[in-house]
XYZ file of C-alpha atoms in Angstrom:
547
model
C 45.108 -28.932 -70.592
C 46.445 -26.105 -72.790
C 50.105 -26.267 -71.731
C 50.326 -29.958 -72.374
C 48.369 -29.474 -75.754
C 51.233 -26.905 -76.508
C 53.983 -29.338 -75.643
C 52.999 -32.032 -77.248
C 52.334 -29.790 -80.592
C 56.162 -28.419 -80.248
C 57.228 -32.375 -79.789
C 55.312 -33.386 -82.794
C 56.330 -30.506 -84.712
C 60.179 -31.247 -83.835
C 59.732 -34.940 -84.473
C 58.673 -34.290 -88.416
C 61.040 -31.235 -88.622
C 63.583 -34.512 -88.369
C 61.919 -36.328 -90.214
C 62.645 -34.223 -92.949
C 66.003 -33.431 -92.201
C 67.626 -37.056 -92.334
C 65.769 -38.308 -95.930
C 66.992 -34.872 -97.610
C 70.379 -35.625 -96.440
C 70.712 -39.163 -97.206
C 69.480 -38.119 -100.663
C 71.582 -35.569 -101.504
C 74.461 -37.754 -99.968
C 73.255 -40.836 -102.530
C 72.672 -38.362 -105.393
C 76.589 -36.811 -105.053
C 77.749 -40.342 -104.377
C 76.164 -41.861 -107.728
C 77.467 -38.454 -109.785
C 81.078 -38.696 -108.459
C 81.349 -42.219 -110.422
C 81.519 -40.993 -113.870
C 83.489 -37.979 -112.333
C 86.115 -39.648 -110.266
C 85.525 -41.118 -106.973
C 87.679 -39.068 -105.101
C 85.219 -36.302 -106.138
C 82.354 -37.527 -103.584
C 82.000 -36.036 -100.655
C 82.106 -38.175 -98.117
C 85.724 -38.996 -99.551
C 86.183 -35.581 -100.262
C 85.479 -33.927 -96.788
C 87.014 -36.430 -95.149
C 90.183 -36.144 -96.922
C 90.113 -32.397 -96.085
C 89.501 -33.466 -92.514
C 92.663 -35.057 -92.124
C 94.659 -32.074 -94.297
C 93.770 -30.254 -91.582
C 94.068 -32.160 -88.417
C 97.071 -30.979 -86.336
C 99.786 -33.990 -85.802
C 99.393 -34.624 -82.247
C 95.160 -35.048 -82.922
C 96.704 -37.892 -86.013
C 98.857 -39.293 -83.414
C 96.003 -40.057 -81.052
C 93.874 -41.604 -83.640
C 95.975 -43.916 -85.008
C 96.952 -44.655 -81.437
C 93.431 -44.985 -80.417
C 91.892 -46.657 -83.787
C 94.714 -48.305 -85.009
C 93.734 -49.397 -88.932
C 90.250 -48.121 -87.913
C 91.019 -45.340 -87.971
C 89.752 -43.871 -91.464
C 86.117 -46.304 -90.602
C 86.434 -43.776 -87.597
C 86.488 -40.751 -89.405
C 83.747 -41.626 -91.928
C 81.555 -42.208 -89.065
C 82.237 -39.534 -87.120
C 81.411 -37.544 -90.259
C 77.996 -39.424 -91.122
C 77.376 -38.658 -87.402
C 77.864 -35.105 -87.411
C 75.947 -35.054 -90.841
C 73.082 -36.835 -89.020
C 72.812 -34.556 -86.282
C 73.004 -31.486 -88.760
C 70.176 -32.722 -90.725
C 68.146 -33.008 -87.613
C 69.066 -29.489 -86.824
C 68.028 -28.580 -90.318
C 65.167 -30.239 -90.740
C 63.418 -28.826 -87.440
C 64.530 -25.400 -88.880
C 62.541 -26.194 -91.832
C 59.450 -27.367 -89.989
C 58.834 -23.220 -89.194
C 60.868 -21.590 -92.250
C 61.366 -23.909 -95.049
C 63.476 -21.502 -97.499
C 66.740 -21.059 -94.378
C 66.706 -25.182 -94.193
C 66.916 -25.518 -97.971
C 69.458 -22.692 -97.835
C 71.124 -24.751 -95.153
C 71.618 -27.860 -97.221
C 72.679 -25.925 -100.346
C 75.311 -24.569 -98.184
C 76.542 -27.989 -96.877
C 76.696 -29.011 -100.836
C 78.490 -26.073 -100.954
C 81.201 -27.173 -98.391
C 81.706 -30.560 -100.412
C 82.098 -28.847 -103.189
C 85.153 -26.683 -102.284
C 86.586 -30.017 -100.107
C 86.835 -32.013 -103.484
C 87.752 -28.419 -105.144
C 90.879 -28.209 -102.725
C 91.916 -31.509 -102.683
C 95.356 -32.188 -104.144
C 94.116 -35.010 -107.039
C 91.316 -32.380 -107.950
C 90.343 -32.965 -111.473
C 89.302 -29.062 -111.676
C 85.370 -27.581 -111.408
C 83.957 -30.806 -112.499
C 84.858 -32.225 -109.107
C 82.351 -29.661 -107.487
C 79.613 -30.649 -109.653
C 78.010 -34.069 -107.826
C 77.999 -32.131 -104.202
C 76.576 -29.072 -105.646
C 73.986 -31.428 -107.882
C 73.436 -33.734 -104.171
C 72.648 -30.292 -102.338
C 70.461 -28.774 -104.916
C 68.205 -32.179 -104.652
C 68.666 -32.763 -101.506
C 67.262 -28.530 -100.481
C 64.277 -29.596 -103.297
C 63.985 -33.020 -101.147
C 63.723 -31.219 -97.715
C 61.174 -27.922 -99.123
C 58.798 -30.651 -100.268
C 58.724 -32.579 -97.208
C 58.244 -29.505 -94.685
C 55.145 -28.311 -96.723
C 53.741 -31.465 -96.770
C 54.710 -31.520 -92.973
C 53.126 -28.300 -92.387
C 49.757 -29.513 -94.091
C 50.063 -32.247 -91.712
C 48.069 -31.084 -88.581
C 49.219 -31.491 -85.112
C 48.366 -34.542 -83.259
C 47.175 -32.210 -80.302
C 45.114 -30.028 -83.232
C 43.739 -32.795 -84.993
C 42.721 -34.504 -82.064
C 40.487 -31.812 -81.166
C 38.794 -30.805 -84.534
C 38.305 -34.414 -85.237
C 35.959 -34.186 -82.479
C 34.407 -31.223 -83.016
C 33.525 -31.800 -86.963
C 35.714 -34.824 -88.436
C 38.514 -32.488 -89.513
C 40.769 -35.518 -87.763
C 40.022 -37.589 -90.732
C 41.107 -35.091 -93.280
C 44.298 -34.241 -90.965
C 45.074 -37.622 -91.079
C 45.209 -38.364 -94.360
C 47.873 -35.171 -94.444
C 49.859 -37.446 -91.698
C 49.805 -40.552 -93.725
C 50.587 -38.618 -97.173
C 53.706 -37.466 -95.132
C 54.272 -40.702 -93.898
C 54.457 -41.806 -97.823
C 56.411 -39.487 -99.052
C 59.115 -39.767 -96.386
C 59.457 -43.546 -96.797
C 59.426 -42.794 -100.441
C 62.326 -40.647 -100.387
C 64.380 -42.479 -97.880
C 63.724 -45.678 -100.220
C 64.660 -43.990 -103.125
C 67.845 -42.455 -101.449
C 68.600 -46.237 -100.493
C 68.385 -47.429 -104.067
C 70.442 -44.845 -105.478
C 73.549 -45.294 -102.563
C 73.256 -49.188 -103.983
C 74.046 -48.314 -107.542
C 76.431 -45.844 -106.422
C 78.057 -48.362 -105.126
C 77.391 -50.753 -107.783
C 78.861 -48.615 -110.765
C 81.697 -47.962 -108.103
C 82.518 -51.837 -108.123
C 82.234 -52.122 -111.598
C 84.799 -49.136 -112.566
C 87.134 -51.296 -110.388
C 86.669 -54.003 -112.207
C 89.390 -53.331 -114.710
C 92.193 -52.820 -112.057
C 90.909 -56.082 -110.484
C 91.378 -57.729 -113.313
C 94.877 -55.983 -114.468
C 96.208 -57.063 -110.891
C 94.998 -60.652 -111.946
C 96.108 -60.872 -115.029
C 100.030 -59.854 -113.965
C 102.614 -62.411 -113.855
C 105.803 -61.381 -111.971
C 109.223 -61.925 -113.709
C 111.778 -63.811 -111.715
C 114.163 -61.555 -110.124
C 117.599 -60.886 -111.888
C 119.049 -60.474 -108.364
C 116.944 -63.093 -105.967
C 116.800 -62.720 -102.101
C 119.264 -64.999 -100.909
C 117.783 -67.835 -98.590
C 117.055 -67.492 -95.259
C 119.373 -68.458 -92.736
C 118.596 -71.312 -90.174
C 117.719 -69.650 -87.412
C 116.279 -66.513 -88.231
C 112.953 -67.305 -86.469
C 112.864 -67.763 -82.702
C 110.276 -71.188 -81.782
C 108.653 -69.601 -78.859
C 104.989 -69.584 -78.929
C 103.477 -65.606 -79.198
C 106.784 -64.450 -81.537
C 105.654 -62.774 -84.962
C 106.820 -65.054 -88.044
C 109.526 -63.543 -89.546
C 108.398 -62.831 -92.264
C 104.971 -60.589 -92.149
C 101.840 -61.983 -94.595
C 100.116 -58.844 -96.519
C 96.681 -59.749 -94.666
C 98.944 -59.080 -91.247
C 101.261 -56.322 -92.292
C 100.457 -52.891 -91.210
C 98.486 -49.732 -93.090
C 98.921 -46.627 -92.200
C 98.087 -43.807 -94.879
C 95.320 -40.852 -95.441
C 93.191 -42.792 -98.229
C 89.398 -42.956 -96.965
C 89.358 -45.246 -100.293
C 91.703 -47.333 -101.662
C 92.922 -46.175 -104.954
C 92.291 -49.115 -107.291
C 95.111 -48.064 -110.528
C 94.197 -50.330 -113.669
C 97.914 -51.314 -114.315
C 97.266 -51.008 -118.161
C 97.087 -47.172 -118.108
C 99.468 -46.878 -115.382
C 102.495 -44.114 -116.262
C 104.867 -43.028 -113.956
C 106.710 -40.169 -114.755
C 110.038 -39.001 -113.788
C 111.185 -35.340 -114.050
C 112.767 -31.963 -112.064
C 116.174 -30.625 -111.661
C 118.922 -32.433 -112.144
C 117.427 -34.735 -115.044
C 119.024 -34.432 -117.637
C 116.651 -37.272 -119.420
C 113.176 -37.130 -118.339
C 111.592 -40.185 -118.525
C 107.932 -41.714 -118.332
C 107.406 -45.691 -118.194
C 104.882 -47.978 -118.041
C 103.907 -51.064 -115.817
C 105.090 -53.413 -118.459
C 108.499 -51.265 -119.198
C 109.173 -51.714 -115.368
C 108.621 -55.309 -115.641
C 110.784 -55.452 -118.653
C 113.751 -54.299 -116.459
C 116.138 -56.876 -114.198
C 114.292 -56.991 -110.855
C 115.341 -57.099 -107.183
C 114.313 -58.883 -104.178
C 115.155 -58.193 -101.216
C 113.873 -58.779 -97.847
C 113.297 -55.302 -95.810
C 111.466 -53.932 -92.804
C 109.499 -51.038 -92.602
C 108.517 -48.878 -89.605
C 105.884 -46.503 -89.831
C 106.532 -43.251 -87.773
C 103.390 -42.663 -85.974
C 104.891 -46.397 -84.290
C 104.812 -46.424 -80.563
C 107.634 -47.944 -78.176
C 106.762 -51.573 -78.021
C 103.548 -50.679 -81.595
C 102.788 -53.259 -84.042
C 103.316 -50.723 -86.928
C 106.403 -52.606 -88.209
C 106.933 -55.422 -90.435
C 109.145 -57.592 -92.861
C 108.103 -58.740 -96.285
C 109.903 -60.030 -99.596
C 109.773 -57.044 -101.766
C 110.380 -56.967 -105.805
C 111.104 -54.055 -107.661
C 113.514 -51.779 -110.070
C 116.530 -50.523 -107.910
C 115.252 -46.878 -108.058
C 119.189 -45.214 -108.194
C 119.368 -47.255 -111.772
C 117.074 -45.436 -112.923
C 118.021 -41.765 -111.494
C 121.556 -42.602 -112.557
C 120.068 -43.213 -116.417
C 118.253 -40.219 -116.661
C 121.250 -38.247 -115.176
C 120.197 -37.910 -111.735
C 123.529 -37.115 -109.734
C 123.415 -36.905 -105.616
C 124.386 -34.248 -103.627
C 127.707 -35.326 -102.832
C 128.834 -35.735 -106.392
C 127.427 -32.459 -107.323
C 124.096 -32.808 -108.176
C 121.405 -29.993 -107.917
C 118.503 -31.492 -106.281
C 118.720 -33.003 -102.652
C 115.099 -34.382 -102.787
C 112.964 -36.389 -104.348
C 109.662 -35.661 -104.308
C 106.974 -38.787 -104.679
C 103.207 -38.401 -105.811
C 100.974 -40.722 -105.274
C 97.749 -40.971 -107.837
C 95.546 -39.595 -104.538
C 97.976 -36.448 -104.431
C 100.027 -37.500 -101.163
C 103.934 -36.420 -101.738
C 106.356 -38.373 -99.984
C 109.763 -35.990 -99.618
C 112.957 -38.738 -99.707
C 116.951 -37.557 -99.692
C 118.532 -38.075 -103.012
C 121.628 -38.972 -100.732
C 119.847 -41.978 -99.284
C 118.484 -43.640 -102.076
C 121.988 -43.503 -104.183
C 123.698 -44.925 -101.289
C 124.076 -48.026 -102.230
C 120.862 -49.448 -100.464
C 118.154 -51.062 -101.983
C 115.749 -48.859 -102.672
C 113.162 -50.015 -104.710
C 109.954 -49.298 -107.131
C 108.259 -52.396 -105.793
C 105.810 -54.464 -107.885
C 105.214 -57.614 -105.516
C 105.652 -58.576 -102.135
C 106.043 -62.078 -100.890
C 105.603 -63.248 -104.199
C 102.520 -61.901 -105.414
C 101.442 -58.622 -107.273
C 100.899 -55.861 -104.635
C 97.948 -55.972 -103.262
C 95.670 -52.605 -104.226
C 96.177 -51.887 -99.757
C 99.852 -51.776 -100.062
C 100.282 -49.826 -103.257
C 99.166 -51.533 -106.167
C 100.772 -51.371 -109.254
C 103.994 -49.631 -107.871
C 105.122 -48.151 -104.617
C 108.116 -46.998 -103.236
C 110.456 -49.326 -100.019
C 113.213 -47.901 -98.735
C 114.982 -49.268 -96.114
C 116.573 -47.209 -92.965
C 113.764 -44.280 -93.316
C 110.428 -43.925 -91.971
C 107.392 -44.693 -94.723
C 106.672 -40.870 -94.419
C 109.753 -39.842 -96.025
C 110.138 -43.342 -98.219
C 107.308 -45.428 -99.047
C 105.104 -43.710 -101.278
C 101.830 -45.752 -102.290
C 100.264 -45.884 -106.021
C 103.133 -44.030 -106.854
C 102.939 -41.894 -110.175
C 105.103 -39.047 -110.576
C 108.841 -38.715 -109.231
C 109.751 -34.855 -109.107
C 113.878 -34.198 -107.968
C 113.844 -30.482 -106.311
C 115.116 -29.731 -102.803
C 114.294 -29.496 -99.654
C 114.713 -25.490 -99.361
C 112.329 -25.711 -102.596
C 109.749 -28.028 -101.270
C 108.137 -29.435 -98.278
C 105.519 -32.734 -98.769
C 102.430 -33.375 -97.234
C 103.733 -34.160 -93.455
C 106.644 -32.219 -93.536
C 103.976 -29.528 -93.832
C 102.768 -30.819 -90.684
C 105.039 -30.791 -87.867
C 106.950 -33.684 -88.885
C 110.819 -33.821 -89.638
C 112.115 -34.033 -93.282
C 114.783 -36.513 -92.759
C 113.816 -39.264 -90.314
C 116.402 -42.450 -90.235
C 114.259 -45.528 -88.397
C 115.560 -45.464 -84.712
C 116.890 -48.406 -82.745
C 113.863 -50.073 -81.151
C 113.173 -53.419 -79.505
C 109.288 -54.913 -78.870
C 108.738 -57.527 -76.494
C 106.001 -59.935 -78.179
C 105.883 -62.332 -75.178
C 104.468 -62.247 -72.906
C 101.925 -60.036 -73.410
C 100.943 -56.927 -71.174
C 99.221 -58.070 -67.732
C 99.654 -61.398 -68.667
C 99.350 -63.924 -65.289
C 102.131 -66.527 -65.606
C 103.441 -69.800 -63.494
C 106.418 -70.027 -61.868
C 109.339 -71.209 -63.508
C 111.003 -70.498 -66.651
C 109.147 -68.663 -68.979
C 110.717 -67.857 -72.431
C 110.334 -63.717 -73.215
C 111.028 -63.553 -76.793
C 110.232 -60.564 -79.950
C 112.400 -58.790 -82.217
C 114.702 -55.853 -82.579
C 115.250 -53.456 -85.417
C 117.768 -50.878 -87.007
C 117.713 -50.848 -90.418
C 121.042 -50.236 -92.401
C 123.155 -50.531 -88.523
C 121.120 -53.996 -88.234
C 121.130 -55.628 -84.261
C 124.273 -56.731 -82.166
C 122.580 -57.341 -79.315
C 119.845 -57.738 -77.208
C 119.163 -57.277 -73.305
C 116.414 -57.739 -71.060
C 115.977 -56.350 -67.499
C 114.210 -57.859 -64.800
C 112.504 -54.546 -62.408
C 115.349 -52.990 -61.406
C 117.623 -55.873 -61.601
C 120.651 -56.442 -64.094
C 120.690 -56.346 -67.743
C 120.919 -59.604 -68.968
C 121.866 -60.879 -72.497
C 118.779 -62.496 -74.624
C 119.685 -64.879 -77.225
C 119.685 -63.442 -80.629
C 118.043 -65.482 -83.734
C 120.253 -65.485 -86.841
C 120.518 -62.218 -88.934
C 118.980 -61.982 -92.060
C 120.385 -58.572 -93.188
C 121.070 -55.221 -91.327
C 117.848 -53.944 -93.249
C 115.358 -56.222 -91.713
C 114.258 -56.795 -87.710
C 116.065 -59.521 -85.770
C 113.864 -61.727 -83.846
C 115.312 -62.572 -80.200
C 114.823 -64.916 -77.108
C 115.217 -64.829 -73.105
C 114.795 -67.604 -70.427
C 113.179 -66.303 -67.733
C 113.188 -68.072 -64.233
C 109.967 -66.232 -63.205
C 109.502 -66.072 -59.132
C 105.733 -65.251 -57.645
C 104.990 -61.509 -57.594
C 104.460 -58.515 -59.966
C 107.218 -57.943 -62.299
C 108.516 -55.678 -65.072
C 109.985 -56.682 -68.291
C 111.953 -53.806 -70.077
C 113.960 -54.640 -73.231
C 116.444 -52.779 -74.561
C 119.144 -53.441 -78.248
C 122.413 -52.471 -79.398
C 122.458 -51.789 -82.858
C 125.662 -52.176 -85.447
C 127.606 -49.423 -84.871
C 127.289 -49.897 -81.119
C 124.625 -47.239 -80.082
C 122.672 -48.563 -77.189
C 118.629 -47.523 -77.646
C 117.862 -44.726 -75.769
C 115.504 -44.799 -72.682
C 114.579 -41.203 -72.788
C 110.959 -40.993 -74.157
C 109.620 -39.622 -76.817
C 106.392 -39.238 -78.971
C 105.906 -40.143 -82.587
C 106.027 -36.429 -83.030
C 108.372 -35.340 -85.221
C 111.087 -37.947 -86.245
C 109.503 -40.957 -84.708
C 109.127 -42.796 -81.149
C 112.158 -43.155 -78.278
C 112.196 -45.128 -75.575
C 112.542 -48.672 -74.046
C 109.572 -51.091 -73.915
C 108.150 -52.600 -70.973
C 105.534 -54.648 -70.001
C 103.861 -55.792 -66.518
C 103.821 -59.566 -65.665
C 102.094 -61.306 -62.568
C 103.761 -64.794 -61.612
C 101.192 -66.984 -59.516
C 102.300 -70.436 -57.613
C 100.618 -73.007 -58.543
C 98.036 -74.514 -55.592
C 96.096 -77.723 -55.426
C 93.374 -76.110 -56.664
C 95.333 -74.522 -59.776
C 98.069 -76.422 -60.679
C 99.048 -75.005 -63.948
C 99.734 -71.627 -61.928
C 97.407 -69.942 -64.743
C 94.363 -67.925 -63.843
């Protein structure tokens, strides 16, 4: 039948179209991959379109990825992109199947686009970035040419079928099919075994900021922590320890790849207006200096009402105001020129911070270690910025390595650039830990317990409503300081039924949280958190009340 012959010829010329679209791709993925290692990582583009992905995402699209993802977030984003890459090449590669030249224009053209995302990207080492897209393109358009004409000598299934009948040209057509075959699994083979020792040489670069990290032995503190009070931790079961491990503490930042910074070569340099004495240390001439530790909480901004994107950790570091004040640095309100500091991180994220606020008097700090250990290469490693009181947009700059004093009419960083306010004081916010949302309960007493924070106001008190009932007073766990969360407690005698929790605080200075709500969008979340309970009665058949 001639109109089944034709469809199955269009189906079989589509299939190997695609079949020549994905092996190009992967190889000209693998081949930029393996040249961004001697280039920089950052240069590949996979990291490199990616990272202009999220330049350009508006806020409120950021905002409901991190709400959706969580941590995953930047796993979600590479996929998405080796998705839409997939799909392309399949797109491509049937183009090719009937005009070879436009799909090897086509995948120039996407090395092309990699090229200018590395190109724009803010740690852009200049025109060498562009070269291992444009190199990955140029092979991969050679990669997909070759396979269409050898897909095009292939005859149709339909064709073949026929001639082999009529004089054994079957036989000939399918040796075409199985040199195809050969040459795709060839490519796609080789593509595999270069992405491997991309990723090979990639771990063994690392290896020297591995071992720096190892090899670093943290100086006892000049000024230590003081001790923890008795108390400070609520024994409920379901509350968060006090303090947070690094394995458990929150991430929230635009790396696709961790930056690992060999501590060795590390230089952080400190310049702009205002400094009268610029400065530029190393790792060891940080270490060299009396330390701090202090225990502080941190609160990302994209954190909803009642989000797990806060935490409290033993930080380590050089008071940052000693060394503004010693190279001449003077805030605002004693005359000084520049109003903001500006932060860059080795990846090229700048983190705008008030002068004002980190010559306060608080402890703001060039970490080095957290909970007694180096920083780990996920929270900063070698040095990073904590400030407590601010959001880590406007305070907590990662693999920090250049400190820039201007002003804020002078300069905006990365997210004020996007929507987000410049100054952004942590808000008074309480989380209920337990009992979790929807959780099914027995009657009686059942102890709701989690923690409250306001850094630099610290928590006075705690209150938990019942529906629409009363606020009631929870008991509050001893205070640690007024920069770190306060962990709290409420006996609850719980009746049968459906019931709302809602917990609100009272910070230092007397300010009650708000209940109006807000999004994360610009300054950070408002509200009060809730969450829905069912109490059951226990029955003969349940006697535990739990279902």
């Amino acid at each position: 039948m001639p109109g089944v012959s034709n469809l199955r010829r269009t189906l079989d010329r589509g299939a190997r179209g695609a079949a020549c679209g994905l092996p190009a791709a992967v190889t000209a993925l693998a081949v930029a991959e393996l040249l961004a290692v001697p280039v920089r990582p950052g240069a590949g583009p996979l990291t490199a379109v990616g990272g202009a992905a999220i330049d350009r995402t508006p806020a409120a699209v950021k905002d409901w990825a991190i709400r959706t993802f969580g941590e995953a977030d930047k796993l979600a984003l590479q996929v998405g992109i080796l998705a839409v890459l997939a799909l392309c090449a399949v797109v491509v590669g049937a183009l090719a199947s009937h005009h070879r030249r436009l799909g090897a224009a086509a995948v120039l053209s996407f090395g092309a686009v990699g090229a200018a995302a590395a190109l724009t990207r803010p740690d852009s080492g200049g025109a060498v970035d562009a070269l291992p897209s444009l190199a990955g393109g140029t092979i991969g358009a050679a990669v997909l040419y070759l396979l269409a004409t050898l897909a095009a000598d292939a005859p149709d299934r339909a064709a073949a079928g026929g001639e082999g009948v009529a004089g054994g040209a079957g036989s000939r057509g399918g040796g075409s099919r199985r040199g195809f075959v050969l040459a795709v699994l060839a490519t796609t083979g080789a593509a595999a075994g270069t992405g491997a020792l991309a990723r090979a040489l990639t771990t063994r670069r690392a290896r020297g900021a591995v071992a720096s990290r190892a090899a670093v032995l943290l100086p006892a503190p000049a000024s230590p922590a003081p001790p923890l009070p008795a108390g400070v931790a609520v024994r409920v079961p379901g509350a968060v320890p006090f303090l947070t491990s690094d394995q458990d503490f929150y991430r929230v930042d635009t790396a696709l790849t961790v930056p690992r910074v060999d501590a060795g070569t590390w230089r952080l340099r400190l310049h702009g207006r205002g400094v009268a004495r610029p400065r530029t240390y190393s790792f060891a001439q940080l270490l060299d200096r009396p330390l701090v530790e202090r225990d502080i909480t941190l609160t990302c901004v994209s954190n909803e009402v009642g989000g797990p994107y806060v935490g409290t950790a033993r930080w380590l570091g050089v008071p940052l105001a000693e060394l503004l004040r010693e190279a001449g640095v003077r805030p605002p309100s004693r005359g000084g020129a520049a109003d903001q500091l500006v932060a860059r991180s080795v990846d090229g994220m700048t983190i705008g911070t008030p002068v004002e606020d980190l010559m306060d008097g608080r402890d703001a700090l060039l970490a080095v270690g957290m909970n007694g250990e180096p920083l780990s290469f996920e929270r900063g490693f070698p040095v990073r910025m904590v400030v407590p009181g601010l959001y880590g947009y406007v305070s907590a700059c990662k693999w920090i390595e250049d400190i820039e004093l201007t002003t804020f009419a002078d300069y905006d960083a990365y997210w004020v650039r996007r929507s987000w306010a410049r100054r952004a004081p942590v808000k008074t916010q309480a989380r209920i830990d337990t009992p979790t949302p929807f959780s099914r309960l027995a009657e009686g007493v059942v102890m709701v317990a989690g923690v409250a924070w306001a850094q630099r106001r610290g928590i006075a008190r705690v209150e938990v409503r019942v529906d629409d009932g009363p606020w009631q007073e929870a008991r509050l766990a001893a205070q640690d300081s007024v920069d770190t969360w306060r962990q709290w407690s409420f006996p609850w005698r719980a009746a049968p039924g459906g019931h709302t929790l809602t917990v609100r605080a009272t910070d230092g200075t007397g300010a009650v949280q708000t209940e109006r709500r807000t999004r994360t969008v610009p300054d950070g979340a408002s509200g009060r958190h809730s969450v829905f309970v069912t109490v059951t009665r226990p029955g003969p058949s349940n006697p535990s009340g739990r279902t």
